[in-house]
Amino acid sequence: MLSDLSGWAIAAVAALGVLSVAAGVAVFVVDSMARATFALLASFLAVAGILLALDLVYLAVVTALMMTIEMAIMAVFMIMFMMNPAGLMPMTMVHNAKGSAVTGAGAFVVLVVGIWTIDWPTRDASRPADSTRQLGEAIMGSHMLVMLVIGIGLFTTILAGTVLATSRGRYDRFGADLTAKRPDDPVPGGLPR
Amino acid sequence: MTAELVLQIVLTVAAGLVGVGLFGALSQQTIVMVMMGLELVLNGVLLAGGAAWYFLAPELPDTQVLVVVALVVMAVEMAMGFAVTVAFYRARQLDMIDMASDLRG
């Protein structure tokens, strides 16, 4: 069956696909951590462009907006923690490069062999008029359990992030052997263990 | 161009992203670069999910929901990765996973 994508859309998908993989490779090639972050952002934006060409408008916009903010935060962390944020000197910080390359290439080859040998089913069903509406009705209806689990997962992330961010752990509150009767808190009234 | 061929090309691009991301996640020493590798793998999942929806089952919302889940996994991975990085750095002034190999277990 012929694709119902226009010639321009197919050309855009191909160009953005090449760009996304090239930017993904650039992440691990460039010397500067800040440049690596923005190469990753370019890869995400290319994928968002492909999703846009595939009629997934909402998911494309969410991907583009979320990843732009995420990479901006990541750039700050990169510059805070990394020893070569500006890339002023060439450096590579890798271990087991050969084994990793073999594993990555092996995964790629296995996937590509599967992709090009599977007899993909042809589609007869009709396309929804609005893919965003289809997704919205699914997560508020038949797929609400997914949304509930996502909500609990994100809430757990907030709690875990707060716990990891506090500088005072249980050893600070109850002593090295955890035997103190009362927690040594700056403000009294903290929960017991 | 047939729909199947376009699907295969898009999925090949997704496989390329997964392969590059896997290489990065396994080879990089700094914690943030490992996270970037994992993000690239999930980027491939996003692309493959979108292509599967468009070419294989547009009448069903399932693959769209899968893409939403992948986006949430990315956000959670990022938040927890940075929280662990900050906690590591605060406790030991380290930013490389090789320096924390005693936590293997």
CSV table of C-alpha atoms in Angstrom, one decimal:
chain,number,residue,atom,x,y,z
A,1,MET,CA,0.0,0.0,0.0
A,2,LEU,CA,1.3,3.5,-0.9
A,3,SER,CA,2.1,5.8,2.0
A,4,ASP,CA,-0.3,8.7,2.4
A,5,LEU,CA,2.6,10.9,3.4
A,6,SER,CA,3.3,13.5,0.8
A,7,GLY,CA,6.7,13.6,-1.0
A,8,TRP,CA,7.7,16.6,1.0
A,9,ALA,CA,6.8,14.9,4.3
A,10,ILE,CA,8.8,11.8,3.4
A,11,ALA,CA,11.8,14.1,2.5
A,12,ALA,CA,11.4,15.9,5.8
A,13,VAL,CA,11.2,12.7,7.8
A,14,ALA,CA,14.4,11.4,6.0
A,15,ALA,CA,16.3,14.6,6.6
A,16,LEU,CA,15.2,14.9,10.2
A,17,GLY,CA,16.1,11.2,10.8
A,18,VAL,CA,19.6,11.7,9.5
A,19,LEU,CA,19.9,14.9,11.7
A,20,SER,CA,18.7,13.1,14.8
A,21,VAL,CA,21.2,10.3,14.5
A,22,ALA,CA,24.0,12.6,13.5
A,23,ALA,CA,23.3,14.8,16.5
A,24,GLY,CA,23.1,11.7,18.7
A,25,VAL,CA,26.6,10.7,17.6
A,26,ALA,CA,27.8,14.3,18.1
A,27,VAL,CA,26.8,14.1,21.8
A,28,PHE,CA,29.6,11.6,22.4
A,29,VAL,CA,32.1,13.1,20.0
A,30,VAL,CA,32.3,16.8,20.9
A,31,ASP,CA,34.7,17.9,23.6
A,32,SER,CA,32.5,20.4,25.3
A,33,MET,CA,29.8,19.3,27.7
A,34,ALA,CA,27.7,22.3,26.9
A,35,ARG,CA,27.9,21.4,23.2
A,36,ALA,CA,27.0,17.8,23.9
A,37,THR,CA,23.9,19.0,25.7
A,38,PHE,CA,22.8,21.1,22.8
A,39,ALA,CA,23.6,18.3,20.3
A,40,LEU,CA,21.2,16.1,22.3
A,41,LEU,CA,18.6,18.9,22.2
A,42,ALA,CA,19.0,18.9,18.4
A,43,SER,CA,18.4,15.2,18.3
A,44,PHE,CA,15.2,15.6,20.4
A,45,LEU,CA,13.9,18.4,18.2
A,46,ALA,CA,14.5,16.4,15.0
A,47,VAL,CA,12.5,13.5,16.5
A,48,ALA,CA,9.7,16.0,17.5
A,49,GLY,CA,9.7,17.2,13.9
A,50,ILE,CA,9.3,13.6,12.6
A,51,LEU,CA,6.4,13.2,15.1
A,52,LEU,CA,4.9,16.4,13.7
A,53,ALA,CA,5.1,15.0,10.2
A,54,LEU,CA,3.4,11.8,11.4
A,55,ASP,CA,0.3,13.8,12.6
A,56,LEU,CA,1.2,13.4,16.3
A,57,VAL,CA,0.9,17.2,16.9
A,58,TYR,CA,0.4,17.0,20.7
A,59,LEU,CA,3.2,14.6,21.4
A,60,ALA,CA,5.6,16.5,19.1
A,61,VAL,CA,4.9,19.8,20.9
A,62,VAL,CA,5.3,18.1,24.3
A,63,THR,CA,8.5,16.5,23.2
A,64,ALA,CA,9.9,19.8,21.9
A,65,LEU,CA,8.9,21.9,24.9
A,66,MET,CA,9.9,19.3,27.6
A,67,MET,CA,13.2,18.6,26.0
A,68,THR,CA,14.1,22.2,25.5
A,69,ILE,CA,13.6,22.9,29.2
A,70,GLU,CA,15.2,19.7,30.2
A,71,MET,CA,18.4,20.3,28.2
A,72,ALA,CA,18.6,23.9,29.5
A,73,ILE,CA,18.6,22.4,33.1
A,74,MET,CA,21.0,19.8,32.0
A,75,ALA,CA,23.4,22.4,30.6
A,76,VAL,CA,23.5,24.1,34.0
A,77,PHE,CA,24.3,20.8,35.7
A,78,MET,CA,26.9,20.0,33.1
A,79,ILE,CA,28.7,23.3,33.7
A,80,MET,CA,28.3,22.9,37.5
A,81,PHE,CA,29.8,19.4,37.7
A,82,MET,CA,31.9,18.7,34.7
A,83,MET,CA,35.6,19.5,34.5
A,84,ASN,CA,35.6,20.6,30.9
A,85,PRO,CA,32.4,22.4,30.4
A,86,ALA,CA,33.6,24.8,27.7
A,87,GLY,CA,35.6,22.3,25.7
A,88,LEU,CA,38.8,24.3,25.8
A,89,MET,CA,41.0,21.2,25.7
A,90,PRO,CA,40.3,17.9,23.9
A,91,MET,CA,39.3,15.1,26.3
A,92,THR,CA,37.5,11.8,26.3
A,93,MET,CA,36.3,10.2,29.5
A,94,VAL,CA,35.3,6.7,28.5
A,95,HIS,CA,35.8,3.2,29.8
A,96,ASN,CA,35.5,0.0,27.9
A,97,ALA,CA,35.0,1.9,24.7
A,98,LYS,CA,35.5,-1.2,22.5
A,99,GLY,CA,33.0,-3.4,24.4
A,100,SER,CA,30.4,-0.6,24.5
A,101,ALA,CA,30.8,0.1,20.7
A,102,VAL,CA,30.4,-3.7,20.0
A,103,THR,CA,27.3,-3.8,22.2
A,104,GLY,CA,25.7,-0.7,20.6
A,105,ALA,CA,26.5,-1.8,17.1
A,106,GLY,CA,25.2,-5.3,18.0
A,107,ALA,CA,21.9,-3.9,19.3
A,108,PHE,CA,21.6,-1.8,16.1
A,109,VAL,CA,22.3,-4.7,13.8
A,110,VAL,CA,19.8,-7.0,15.6
A,111,LEU,CA,17.1,-4.4,15.5
A,112,VAL,CA,17.7,-3.6,11.8
A,113,VAL,CA,17.7,-7.2,10.8
A,114,GLY,CA,14.3,-7.5,12.6
A,115,ILE,CA,13.0,-4.3,11.0
A,116,TRP,CA,13.9,-5.3,7.4
A,117,THR,CA,12.9,-9.0,7.6
A,118,ILE,CA,9.5,-8.8,9.4
A,119,ASP,CA,6.5,-8.8,7.1
A,120,TRP,CA,4.8,-5.8,8.5
A,121,PRO,CA,1.0,-5.9,8.5
A,122,THR,CA,-0.9,-3.5,6.2
A,123,ARG,CA,-3.4,-1.1,7.7
A,124,ASP,CA,-7.0,-1.0,6.7
A,125,ALA,CA,-8.4,1.0,9.6
A,126,SER,CA,-9.3,4.6,9.3
A,127,ARG,CA,-7.1,7.4,10.8
A,128,PRO,CA,-8.7,9.5,13.5
A,129,ALA,CA,-9.6,13.0,12.6
A,130,ASP,CA,-7.6,14.4,15.6
A,131,SER,CA,-4.9,12.3,17.2
A,132,THR,CA,-4.8,14.6,20.2
A,133,ARG,CA,-8.4,13.9,20.9
A,134,GLN,CA,-7.8,10.2,20.6
A,135,LEU,CA,-5.0,10.3,23.1
A,136,GLY,CA,-7.0,12.5,25.5
A,137,GLU,CA,-10.0,10.3,25.5
A,138,ALA,CA,-7.8,7.2,26.0
A,139,ILE,CA,-6.0,8.6,29.1
A,140,MET,CA,-9.2,9.9,30.6
A,141,GLY,CA,-11.1,6.7,29.7
A,142,SER,CA,-9.9,3.3,28.7
A,143,HIS,CA,-6.3,3.9,29.6
A,144,MET,CA,-6.8,5.8,32.9
A,145,LEU,CA,-4.9,3.2,34.8
A,146,VAL,CA,-1.7,4.2,32.9
A,147,MET,CA,-2.3,7.8,33.9
A,148,LEU,CA,-2.9,6.8,37.6
A,149,VAL,CA,0.4,4.9,37.6
A,150,ILE,CA,2.2,7.8,36.0
A,151,GLY,CA,0.8,10.2,38.6
A,152,ILE,CA,1.9,8.0,41.5
A,153,GLY,CA,5.3,7.5,39.8
A,154,LEU,CA,5.8,11.3,39.4
A,155,PHE,CA,4.7,11.9,43.0
A,156,THR,CA,7.2,9.3,44.2
A,157,THR,CA,9.9,11.0,42.2
A,158,ILE,CA,9.1,14.3,44.0
A,159,LEU,CA,9.4,12.5,47.4
A,160,ALA,CA,12.6,10.7,46.4
A,161,GLY,CA,14.2,13.9,45.0
A,162,THR,CA,13.4,15.7,48.2
A,163,VAL,CA,14.9,12.9,50.4
A,164,LEU,CA,18.1,12.9,48.3
A,165,ALA,CA,18.3,16.7,48.3
A,166,THR,CA,18.3,17.1,52.0
A,167,SER,CA,21.7,17.3,53.5
A,168,ARG,CA,20.7,15.8,56.9
A,169,GLY,CA,20.2,12.0,56.9
A,170,ARG,CA,19.3,9.6,59.7
A,171,TYR,CA,22.8,9.5,61.0
A,172,ASP,CA,22.8,13.3,61.5
A,173,ARG,CA,19.5,13.0,63.4
A,174,PHE,CA,20.1,9.9,65.5
A,175,GLY,CA,23.9,9.7,65.8
A,176,ALA,CA,26.3,7.3,64.1
A,177,ASP,CA,24.8,4.2,65.8
A,178,LEU,CA,21.2,5.4,65.4
A,179,THR,CA,20.5,5.0,69.1
A,180,ALA,CA,19.5,8.5,70.1
A,181,LYS,CA,16.2,8.7,71.8
A,182,ARG,CA,15.3,12.1,70.3
A,183,PRO,CA,16.3,13.3,66.8
A,184,ASP,CA,18.8,16.1,66.8
A,185,ASP,CA,16.8,18.5,64.6
A,186,PRO,CA,17.4,22.2,64.2
A,187,VAL,CA,13.7,22.7,64.8
A,188,PRO,CA,12.2,20.2,67.3
A,189,GLY,CA,9.2,18.1,66.4
A,190,GLY,CA,10.6,15.9,63.6
A,191,LEU,CA,9.2,12.5,63.0
A,192,PRO,CA,10.8,9.6,65.0
A,193,ARG,CA,12.4,6.8,63.1
B,1,MET,CA,7.0,5.0,-1.8
B,2,THR,CA,5.1,2.3,0.1
B,3,ALA,CA,4.1,2.8,3.7
B,4,GLU,CA,6.0,-0.3,4.7
B,5,LEU,CA,9.2,1.2,3.3
B,6,VAL,CA,8.8,4.5,5.1
B,7,LEU,CA,8.0,2.6,8.3
B,8,GLN,CA,11.2,0.6,8.0
B,9,ILE,CA,13.3,3.7,7.3
B,10,VAL,CA,11.9,5.5,10.4
B,11,LEU,CA,12.4,2.4,12.6
B,12,THR,CA,15.9,2.1,11.3
B,13,VAL,CA,16.5,5.6,12.4
B,14,ALA,CA,15.1,4.7,15.8
B,15,ALA,CA,17.3,1.7,16.0
B,16,GLY,CA,20.3,4.0,15.2
B,17,LEU,CA,19.3,6.2,18.2
B,18,VAL,CA,19.0,3.2,20.4
B,19,GLY,CA,22.4,1.8,19.3
B,20,VAL,CA,24.2,5.2,19.8
B,21,GLY,CA,22.5,5.7,23.1
B,22,LEU,CA,23.5,2.3,24.4
B,23,PHE,CA,27.1,2.9,23.4
B,24,GLY,CA,27.1,6.2,25.3
B,25,ALA,CA,25.4,4.8,28.4
B,26,LEU,CA,27.9,1.9,28.6
B,27,SER,CA,31.1,3.8,27.7
B,28,GLN,CA,30.8,7.2,29.4
B,29,GLN,CA,32.4,7.8,32.8
B,30,THR,CA,30.6,10.9,34.0
B,31,ILE,CA,27.2,10.4,35.5
B,32,VAL,CA,25.5,13.1,33.5
B,33,MET,CA,26.8,11.7,30.2
B,34,VAL,CA,25.5,8.2,31.1
B,35,MET,CA,22.1,9.9,31.6
B,36,MET,CA,22.4,11.5,28.1
B,37,GLY,CA,23.0,8.0,26.7
B,38,LEU,CA,19.9,6.7,28.3
B,39,GLU,CA,17.9,9.7,27.1
B,40,LEU,CA,19.0,8.9,23.5
B,41,VAL,CA,17.7,5.3,23.9
B,42,LEU,CA,14.4,6.7,25.0
B,43,ASN,CA,14.4,9.1,22.1
B,44,GLY,CA,14.5,6.1,19.8
B,45,VAL,CA,11.6,4.6,21.7
B,46,LEU,CA,9.6,7.9,21.1
B,47,LEU,CA,10.3,7.7,17.4
B,48,ALA,CA,9.5,4.0,17.1
B,49,GLY,CA,6.2,4.5,19.0
B,50,GLY,CA,5.2,7.4,16.8
B,51,ALA,CA,5.9,5.5,13.7
B,52,ALA,CA,4.1,2.4,15.0
B,53,TRP,CA,1.0,4.5,15.7
B,54,TYR,CA,1.0,6.2,12.2
B,55,PHE,CA,1.8,3.2,10.1
B,56,LEU,CA,0.4,0.2,12.0
B,57,ALA,CA,-2.5,1.1,14.3
B,58,PRO,CA,-3.7,4.6,14.0
B,59,GLU,CA,-7.2,3.6,15.1
B,60,LEU,CA,-5.9,2.6,18.5
B,61,PRO,CA,-4.5,5.0,21.1
B,62,ASP,CA,-2.2,2.4,22.7
B,63,THR,CA,1.1,3.5,21.0
B,64,GLN,CA,0.4,7.1,21.7
B,65,VAL,CA,0.0,6.2,25.4
B,66,LEU,CA,3.3,4.3,25.2
B,67,VAL,CA,5.0,7.5,23.9
B,68,VAL,CA,3.5,9.4,26.8
B,69,VAL,CA,4.9,6.8,29.2
B,70,ALA,CA,8.3,7.0,27.6
B,71,LEU,CA,8.2,10.8,28.0
B,72,VAL,CA,7.4,10.4,31.7
B,73,VAL,CA,10.2,7.9,32.1
B,74,MET,CA,12.6,10.4,30.6
B,75,ALA,CA,11.5,13.1,33.1
B,76,VAL,CA,11.8,10.7,36.1
B,77,GLU,CA,15.2,9.5,34.9
B,78,MET,CA,16.4,13.0,34.6
B,79,ALA,CA,15.1,14.1,38.0
B,80,MET,CA,16.4,11.1,39.9
B,81,GLY,CA,19.7,11.1,38.0
B,82,PHE,CA,20.4,14.7,39.0
B,83,ALA,CA,19.3,14.1,42.5
B,84,VAL,CA,21.7,11.2,42.8
B,85,THR,CA,24.5,13.2,41.1
B,86,VAL,CA,24.0,16.0,43.7
B,87,ALA,CA,23.8,13.6,46.6
B,88,PHE,CA,27.0,11.8,45.4
B,89,TYR,CA,28.8,15.1,44.9
B,90,ARG,CA,27.8,16.4,48.3
B,91,ALA,CA,28.9,13.2,50.1
B,92,ARG,CA,32.1,12.4,48.2
B,93,GLN,CA,32.9,15.2,45.7
B,94,LEU,CA,32.8,12.8,42.8
B,95,ASP,CA,31.2,13.0,39.5
B,96,MET,CA,32.4,9.8,37.8
B,97,ILE,CA,30.8,6.4,38.1
B,98,ASP,CA,34.2,4.7,38.4
B,99,MET,CA,34.9,6.5,41.6
B,100,ALA,CA,31.7,5.0,43.1
B,101,SER,CA,32.4,1.4,42.1
B,102,ASP,CA,32.4,0.4,45.7
B,103,LEU,CA,28.6,0.8,45.6
B,104,ARG,CA,28.3,-2.1,43.3
B,105,GLY,CA,26.2,-4.7,44.8
